[in-house]
Tab-separated table of C-alpha atoms in Angstrom:
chain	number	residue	atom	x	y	z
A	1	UNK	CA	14.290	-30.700	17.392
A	2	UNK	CA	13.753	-27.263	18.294
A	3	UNK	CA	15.555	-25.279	20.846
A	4	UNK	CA	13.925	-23.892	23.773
A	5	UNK	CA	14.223	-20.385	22.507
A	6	UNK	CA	12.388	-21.176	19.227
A	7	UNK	CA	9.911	-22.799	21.156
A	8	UNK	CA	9.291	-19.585	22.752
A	9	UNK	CA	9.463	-17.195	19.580
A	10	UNK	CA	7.060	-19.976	17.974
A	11	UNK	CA	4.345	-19.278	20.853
A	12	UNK	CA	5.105	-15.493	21.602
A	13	UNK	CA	3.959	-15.236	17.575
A	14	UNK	CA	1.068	-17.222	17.901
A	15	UNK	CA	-0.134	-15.310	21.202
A	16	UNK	CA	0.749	-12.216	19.230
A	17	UNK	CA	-1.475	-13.474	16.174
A	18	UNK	CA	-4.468	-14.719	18.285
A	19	UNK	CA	-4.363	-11.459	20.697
A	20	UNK	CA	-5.492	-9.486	16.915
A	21	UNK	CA	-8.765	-11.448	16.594
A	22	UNK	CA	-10.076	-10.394	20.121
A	23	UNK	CA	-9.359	-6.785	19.784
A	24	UNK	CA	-11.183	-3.790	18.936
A	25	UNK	CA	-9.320	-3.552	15.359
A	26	UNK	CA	-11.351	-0.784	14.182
A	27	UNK	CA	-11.643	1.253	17.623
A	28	UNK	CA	-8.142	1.239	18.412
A	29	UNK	CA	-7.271	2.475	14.413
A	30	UNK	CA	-9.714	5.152	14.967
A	31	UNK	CA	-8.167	6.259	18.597
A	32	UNK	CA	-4.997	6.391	16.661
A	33	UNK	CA	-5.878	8.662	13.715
A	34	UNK	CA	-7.299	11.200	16.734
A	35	UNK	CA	-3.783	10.488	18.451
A	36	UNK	CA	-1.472	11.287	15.454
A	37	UNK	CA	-3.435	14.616	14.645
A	38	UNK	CA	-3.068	16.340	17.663
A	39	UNK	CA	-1.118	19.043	17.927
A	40	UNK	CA	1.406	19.239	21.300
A	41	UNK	CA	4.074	21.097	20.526
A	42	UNK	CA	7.017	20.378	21.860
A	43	UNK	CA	5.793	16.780	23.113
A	44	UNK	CA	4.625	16.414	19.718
A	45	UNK	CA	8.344	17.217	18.580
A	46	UNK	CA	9.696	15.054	21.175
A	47	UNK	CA	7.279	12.122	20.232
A	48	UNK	CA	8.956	12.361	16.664
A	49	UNK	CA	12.834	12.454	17.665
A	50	UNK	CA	12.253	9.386	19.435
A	51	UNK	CA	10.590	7.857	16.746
A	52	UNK	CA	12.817	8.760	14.625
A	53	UNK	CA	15.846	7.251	16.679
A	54	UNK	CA	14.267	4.160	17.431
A	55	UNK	CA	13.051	3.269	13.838
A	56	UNK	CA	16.539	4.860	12.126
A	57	UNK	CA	14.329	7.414	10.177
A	58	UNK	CA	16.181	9.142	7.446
A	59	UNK	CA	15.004	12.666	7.495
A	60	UNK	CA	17.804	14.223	5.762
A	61	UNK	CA	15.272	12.867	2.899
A	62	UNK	CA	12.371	14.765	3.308
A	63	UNK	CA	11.500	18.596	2.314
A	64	UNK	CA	11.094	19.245	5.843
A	65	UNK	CA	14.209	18.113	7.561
A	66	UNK	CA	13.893	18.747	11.544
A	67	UNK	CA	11.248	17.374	13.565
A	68	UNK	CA	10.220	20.666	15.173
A	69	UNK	CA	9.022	21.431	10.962
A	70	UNK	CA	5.794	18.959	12.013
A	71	UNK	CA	2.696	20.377	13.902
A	72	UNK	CA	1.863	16.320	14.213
A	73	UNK	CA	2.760	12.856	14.386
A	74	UNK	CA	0.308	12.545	11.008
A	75	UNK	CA	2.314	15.580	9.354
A	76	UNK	CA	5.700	13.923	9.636
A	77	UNK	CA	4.371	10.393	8.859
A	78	UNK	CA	3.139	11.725	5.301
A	79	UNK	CA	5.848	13.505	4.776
A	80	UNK	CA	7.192	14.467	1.164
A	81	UNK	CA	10.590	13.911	0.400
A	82	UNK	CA	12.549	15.911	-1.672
A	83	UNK	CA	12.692	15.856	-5.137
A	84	UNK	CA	16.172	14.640	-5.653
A	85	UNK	CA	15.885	11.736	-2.855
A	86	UNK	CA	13.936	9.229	-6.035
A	87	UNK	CA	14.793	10.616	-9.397
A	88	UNK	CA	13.289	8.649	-11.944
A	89	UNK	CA	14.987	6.258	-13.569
A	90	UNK	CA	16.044	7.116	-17.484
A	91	UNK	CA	14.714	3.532	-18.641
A	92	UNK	CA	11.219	4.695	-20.189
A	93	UNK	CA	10.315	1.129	-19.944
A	94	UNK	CA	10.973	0.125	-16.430
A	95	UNK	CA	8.450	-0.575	-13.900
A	96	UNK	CA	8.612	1.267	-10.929
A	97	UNK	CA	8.300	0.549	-7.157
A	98	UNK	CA	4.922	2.544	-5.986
A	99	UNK	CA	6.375	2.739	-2.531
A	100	UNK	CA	9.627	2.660	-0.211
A	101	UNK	CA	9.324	-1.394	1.632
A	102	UNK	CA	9.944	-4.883	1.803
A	103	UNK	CA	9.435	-7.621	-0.310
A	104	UNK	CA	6.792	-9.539	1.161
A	105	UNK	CA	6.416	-11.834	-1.879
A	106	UNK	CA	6.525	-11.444	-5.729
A	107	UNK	CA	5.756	-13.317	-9.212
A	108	UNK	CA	2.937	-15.251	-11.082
A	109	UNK	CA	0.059	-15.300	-10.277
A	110	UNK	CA	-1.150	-18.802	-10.248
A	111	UNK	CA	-4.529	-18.722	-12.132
A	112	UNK	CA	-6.696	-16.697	-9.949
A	113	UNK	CA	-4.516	-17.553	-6.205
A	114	UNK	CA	-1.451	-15.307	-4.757
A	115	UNK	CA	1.189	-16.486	-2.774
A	116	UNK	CA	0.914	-14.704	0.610
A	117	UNK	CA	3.870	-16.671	2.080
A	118	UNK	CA	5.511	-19.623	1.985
A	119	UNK	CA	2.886	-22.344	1.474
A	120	UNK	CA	0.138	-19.761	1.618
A	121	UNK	CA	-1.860	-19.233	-0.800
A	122	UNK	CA	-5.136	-16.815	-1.221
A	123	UNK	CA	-7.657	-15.886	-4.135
A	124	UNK	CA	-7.403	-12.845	-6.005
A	125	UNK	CA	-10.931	-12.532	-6.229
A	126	UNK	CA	-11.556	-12.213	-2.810
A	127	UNK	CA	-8.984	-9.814	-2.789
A	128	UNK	CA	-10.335	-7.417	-5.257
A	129	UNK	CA	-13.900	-7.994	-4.377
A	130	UNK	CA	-14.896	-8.008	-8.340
A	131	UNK	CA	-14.615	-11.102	-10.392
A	132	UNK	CA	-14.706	-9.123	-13.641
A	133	UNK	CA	-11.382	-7.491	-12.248
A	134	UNK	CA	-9.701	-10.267	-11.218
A	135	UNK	CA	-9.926	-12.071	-14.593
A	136	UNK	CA	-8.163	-9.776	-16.002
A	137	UNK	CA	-4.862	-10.395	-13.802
A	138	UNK	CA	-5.038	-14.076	-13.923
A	139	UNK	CA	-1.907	-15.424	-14.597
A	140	UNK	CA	-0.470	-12.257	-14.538
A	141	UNK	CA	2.061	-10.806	-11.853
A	142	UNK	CA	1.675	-9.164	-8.322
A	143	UNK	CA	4.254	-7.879	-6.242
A	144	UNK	CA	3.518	-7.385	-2.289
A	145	UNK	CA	5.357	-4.428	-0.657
A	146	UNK	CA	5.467	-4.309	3.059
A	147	UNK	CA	6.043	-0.525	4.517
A	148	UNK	CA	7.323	-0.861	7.734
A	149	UNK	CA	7.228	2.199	10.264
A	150	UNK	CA	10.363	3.941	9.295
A	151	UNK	CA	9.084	3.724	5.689
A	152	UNK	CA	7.757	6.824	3.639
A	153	UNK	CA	4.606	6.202	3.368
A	154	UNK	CA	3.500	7.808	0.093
A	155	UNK	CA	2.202	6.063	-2.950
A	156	UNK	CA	3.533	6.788	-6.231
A	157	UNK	CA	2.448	5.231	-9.533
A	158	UNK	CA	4.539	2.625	-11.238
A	159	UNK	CA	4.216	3.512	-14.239
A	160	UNK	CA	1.444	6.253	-16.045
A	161	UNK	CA	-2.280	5.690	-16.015
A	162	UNK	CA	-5.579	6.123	-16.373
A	163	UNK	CA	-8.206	5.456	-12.805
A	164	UNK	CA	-10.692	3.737	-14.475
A	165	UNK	CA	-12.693	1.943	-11.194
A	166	UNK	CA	-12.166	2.272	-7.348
A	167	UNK	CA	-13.499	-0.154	-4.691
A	168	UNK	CA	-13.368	0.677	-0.605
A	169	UNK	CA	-13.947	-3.294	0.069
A	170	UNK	CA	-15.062	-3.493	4.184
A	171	UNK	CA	-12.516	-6.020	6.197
A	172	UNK	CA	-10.555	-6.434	9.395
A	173	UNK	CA	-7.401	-4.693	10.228
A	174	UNK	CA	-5.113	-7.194	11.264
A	175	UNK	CA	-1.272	-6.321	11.371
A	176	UNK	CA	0.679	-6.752	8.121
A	177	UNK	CA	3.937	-7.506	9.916
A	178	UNK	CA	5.555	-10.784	8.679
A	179	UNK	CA	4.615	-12.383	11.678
A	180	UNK	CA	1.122	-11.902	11.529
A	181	UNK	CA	1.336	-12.586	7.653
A	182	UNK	CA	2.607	-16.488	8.618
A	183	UNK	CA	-0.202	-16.579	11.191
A	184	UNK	CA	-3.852	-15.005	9.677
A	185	UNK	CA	-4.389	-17.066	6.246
A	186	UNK	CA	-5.845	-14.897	3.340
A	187	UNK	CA	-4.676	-11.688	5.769
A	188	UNK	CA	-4.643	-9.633	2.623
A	189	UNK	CA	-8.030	-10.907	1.494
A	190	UNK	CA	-9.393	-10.324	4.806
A	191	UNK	CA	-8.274	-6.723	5.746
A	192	UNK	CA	-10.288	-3.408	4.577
A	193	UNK	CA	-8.704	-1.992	1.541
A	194	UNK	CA	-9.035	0.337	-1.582
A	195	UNK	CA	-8.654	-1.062	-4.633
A	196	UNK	CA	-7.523	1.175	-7.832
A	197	UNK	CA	-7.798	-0.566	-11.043
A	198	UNK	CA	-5.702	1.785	-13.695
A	199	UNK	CA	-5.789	2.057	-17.800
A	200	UNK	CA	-2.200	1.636	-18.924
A	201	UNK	CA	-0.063	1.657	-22.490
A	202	UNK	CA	0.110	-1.743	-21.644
A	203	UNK	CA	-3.521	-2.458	-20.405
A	204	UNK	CA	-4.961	-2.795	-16.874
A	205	UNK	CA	-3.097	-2.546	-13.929
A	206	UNK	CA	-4.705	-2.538	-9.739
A	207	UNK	CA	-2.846	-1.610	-7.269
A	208	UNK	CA	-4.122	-2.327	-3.566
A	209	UNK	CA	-3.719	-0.296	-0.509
A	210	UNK	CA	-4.488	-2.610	2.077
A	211	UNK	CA	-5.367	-1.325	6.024
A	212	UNK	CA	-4.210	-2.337	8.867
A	213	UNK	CA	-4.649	-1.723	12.810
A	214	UNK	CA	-3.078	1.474	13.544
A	215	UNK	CA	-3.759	2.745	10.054
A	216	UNK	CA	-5.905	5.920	10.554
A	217	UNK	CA	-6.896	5.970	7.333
A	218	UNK	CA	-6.048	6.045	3.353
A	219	UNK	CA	-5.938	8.499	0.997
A	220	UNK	CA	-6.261	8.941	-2.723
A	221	UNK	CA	-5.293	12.045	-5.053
A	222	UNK	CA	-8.949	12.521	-6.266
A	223	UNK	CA	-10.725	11.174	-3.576
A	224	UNK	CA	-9.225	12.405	-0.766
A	225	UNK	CA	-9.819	10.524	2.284
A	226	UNK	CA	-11.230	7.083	1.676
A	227	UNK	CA	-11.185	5.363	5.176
A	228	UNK	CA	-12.676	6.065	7.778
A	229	UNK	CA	-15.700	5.900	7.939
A	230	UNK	CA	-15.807	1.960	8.013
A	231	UNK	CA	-17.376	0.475	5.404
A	232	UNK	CA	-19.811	-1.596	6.314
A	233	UNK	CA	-21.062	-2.846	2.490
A	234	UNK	CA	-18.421	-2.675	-0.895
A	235	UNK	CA	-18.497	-0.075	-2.588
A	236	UNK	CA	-17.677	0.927	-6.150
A	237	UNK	CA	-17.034	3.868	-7.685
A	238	UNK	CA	-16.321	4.383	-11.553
A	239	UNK	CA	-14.321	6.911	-13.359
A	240	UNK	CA	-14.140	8.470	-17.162
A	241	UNK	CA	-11.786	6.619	-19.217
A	242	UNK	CA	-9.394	8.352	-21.075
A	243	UNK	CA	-10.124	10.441	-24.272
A	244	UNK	CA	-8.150	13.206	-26.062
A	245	UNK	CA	-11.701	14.587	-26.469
A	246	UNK	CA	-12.783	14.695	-23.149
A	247	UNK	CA	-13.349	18.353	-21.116
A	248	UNK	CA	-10.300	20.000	-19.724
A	249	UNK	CA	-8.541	18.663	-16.221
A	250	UNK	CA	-10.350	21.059	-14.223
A	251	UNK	CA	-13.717	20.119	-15.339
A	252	UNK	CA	-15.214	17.417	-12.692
A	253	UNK	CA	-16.320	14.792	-15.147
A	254	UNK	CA	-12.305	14.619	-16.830
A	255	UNK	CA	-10.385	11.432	-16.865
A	256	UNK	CA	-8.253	11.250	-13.983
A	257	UNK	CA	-4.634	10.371	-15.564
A	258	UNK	CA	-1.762	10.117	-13.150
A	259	UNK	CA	2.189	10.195	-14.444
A	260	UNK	CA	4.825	7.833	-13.720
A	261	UNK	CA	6.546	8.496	-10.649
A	262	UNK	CA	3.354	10.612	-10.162
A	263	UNK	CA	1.785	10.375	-5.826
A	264	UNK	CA	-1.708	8.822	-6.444
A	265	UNK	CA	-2.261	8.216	-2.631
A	266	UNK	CA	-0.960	7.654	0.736
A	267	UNK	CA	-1.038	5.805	3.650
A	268	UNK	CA	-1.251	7.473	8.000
A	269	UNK	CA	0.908	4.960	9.586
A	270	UNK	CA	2.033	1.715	7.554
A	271	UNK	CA	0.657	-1.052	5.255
A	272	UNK	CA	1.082	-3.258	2.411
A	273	UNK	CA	0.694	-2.197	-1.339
A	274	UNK	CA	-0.162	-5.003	-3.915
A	275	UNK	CA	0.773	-4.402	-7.631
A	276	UNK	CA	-1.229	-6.756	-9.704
A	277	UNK	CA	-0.344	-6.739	-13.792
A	278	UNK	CA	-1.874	-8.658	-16.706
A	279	UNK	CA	-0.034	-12.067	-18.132
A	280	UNK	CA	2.727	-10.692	-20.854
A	281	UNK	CA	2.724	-7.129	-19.556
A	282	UNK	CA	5.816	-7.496	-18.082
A	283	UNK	CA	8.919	-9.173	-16.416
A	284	UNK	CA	9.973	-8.993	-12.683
A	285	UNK	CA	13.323	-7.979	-11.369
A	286	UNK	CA	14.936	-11.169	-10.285
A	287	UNK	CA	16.098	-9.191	-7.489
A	288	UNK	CA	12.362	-9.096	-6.566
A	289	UNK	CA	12.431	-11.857	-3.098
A	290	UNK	CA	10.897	-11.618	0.145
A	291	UNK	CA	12.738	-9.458	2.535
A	292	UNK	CA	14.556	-7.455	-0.360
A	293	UNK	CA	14.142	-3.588	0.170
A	294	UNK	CA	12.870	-1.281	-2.740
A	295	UNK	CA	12.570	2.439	-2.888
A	296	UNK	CA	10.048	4.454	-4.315
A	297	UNK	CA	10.525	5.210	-7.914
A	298	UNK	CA	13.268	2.712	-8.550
A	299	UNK	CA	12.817	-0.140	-11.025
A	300	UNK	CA	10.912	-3.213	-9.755
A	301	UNK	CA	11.093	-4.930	-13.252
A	302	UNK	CA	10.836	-4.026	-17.014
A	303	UNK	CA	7.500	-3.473	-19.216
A	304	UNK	CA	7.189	-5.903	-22.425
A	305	UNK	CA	4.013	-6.049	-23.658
A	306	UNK	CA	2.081	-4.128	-25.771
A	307	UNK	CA	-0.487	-6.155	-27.358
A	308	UNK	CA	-3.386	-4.001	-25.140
A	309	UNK	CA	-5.367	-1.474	-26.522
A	310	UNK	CA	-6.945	1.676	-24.752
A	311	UNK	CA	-9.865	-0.005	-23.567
A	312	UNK	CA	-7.979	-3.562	-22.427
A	313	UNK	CA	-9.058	-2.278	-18.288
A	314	UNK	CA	-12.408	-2.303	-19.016
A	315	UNK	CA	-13.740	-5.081	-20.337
């Protein structure tokens, strides 16, 4: 029988939870990115020590050590951390964790549904918003990464790759917390996102940088600002694949090839980032469970296969 107090966590969740369908998700996000990118000075500086201190921010991380080094909130919520705080590991084969999180959840995919959370369960094609893509993970692996607010909040490829297809798929911006996780089924299916579908050495791999409320906006390397505006329709956007003919990197119409360990994007204020890899590509950490804490550029797992050729991502 539950206890009083659980009976009162239970319902201050679900109040929590129901309070995110009746507000302005996309006004209040958008009040928020004008927020974080003004520029106050010495409130501005004050605004970040606190934040700092509350959340246990690490700043003896980042290239830009003192809070006064940030103009605004934005500046020191993207910041870049210095070079030695992730080295790369000297595995050539591992896979690496795109981000500094949480665990939300982690494994096989079953067919064409994700576990969200414990006896949750929602479709990957609804997720991507492209059947074609989806097929091409099923039965494969996914790994959700929660970044919390103290988290660094850029997005770093896990391992090297080619952008072969980019969708900004419209949605709702619900929290990612855990709490609302247990509480909004299909949240990750339901929120606006941007969906990067990568050729690999060891075929396709998507990685999805899902909004939520307070999330100003999201950024890739090559197409700078994605969201906002709000997307009202999906839309799709297609990239050269990779070629050793191709023009050189500064022409326009070049492949876009990121490293491993290289930034390919980045989030103002926090989300979730969903790794999603083909059956046989790989194997997991088994240190991979909810609530487990990974760093950026530290192995997430180890890359096996190799049975994909170069055009495996765009069938």
């Amino acid at each position: 029988m539950k206890s009083f107090t659980q009976t009162r966590q239970a319902l201050s969740a679900r109040l929590f939870v129901w309070l995110q369908y009746a507000l302005p998700q996309h006004l209040l996000s958008r009040l928020m990115l004008r927020l974080t990118r003004l520029r106050l000075g010495p409130v501005t500086h004050w605004l970040i020590r606190r934040f700092v201190s509350h959340f246990a921010v690490d700043l003896s991380e980042a290239v830009k050590p003192r809070a006064e080094s940030y103009a605004s909130f934005n500046a020191f919520f993207t910041r870049a951390l210095a070079v030695h705080a992730r080295p790369l590991p000297d595995d050539p084969q591992a896979l690496l964790s795109p981000v500094d999180a949480q665990v939300s959840e982690a494994g096989i995919i079953k067919g064409e549904r994700l576990l969200q959370c414990k006896g949750q369960g929602f479709s990957l094609p609804l997720l991507l918003g492209d059947g074609e893509m989806a097929a091409l993970f099923s039965n494969g692996l996914f790994a959700t990464l929660y970044l919390s607010p103290r988290d660094y909040h850029r997005i770093h490829m896990p391992l090297a790759g080619c952008v072969t297809r980019m969708l900004h798929v419209p949605g709702r911006l619900f929290s990612v917390n855990p709490t609302t996780v247990k509480g909004v089924p299909g949240l990750f299916a339901r929120n606006e996102r941007v969906v990067v579908l990568f050729d690999t050495a060891i075929g396709p791999m998507a990685m999805v940088l899902v909004g939520a409320i307070f999330v100003g906006s999201i950024e890739t390397r090559w197409a700078g600002e994605v969201t906002p505006p709000r997307a009202r329709m999906l839309t799709r956007m297609d990239y050269p694949p990779a070629d050793p003919f191709a023009p050189s990197a500064d022409d326009p119409r070049a492949p876009i090839t990121l490293a491993r360990g290289e930034e390919m994007g980045r989030f103002n204020m926090g989300s979730t980032v969903i790794v999603l890899l083909p059956s046989g590509a790989a194997e997991l950490s088994s240190e991979l469970i909810p609530g487990a804490r990974v760093h950026c550029r530290a192995p997430i797992g180890r890359l096996i296969g190799t049975q994909f050729g170069p055009d495996s991502s765009r069938r």
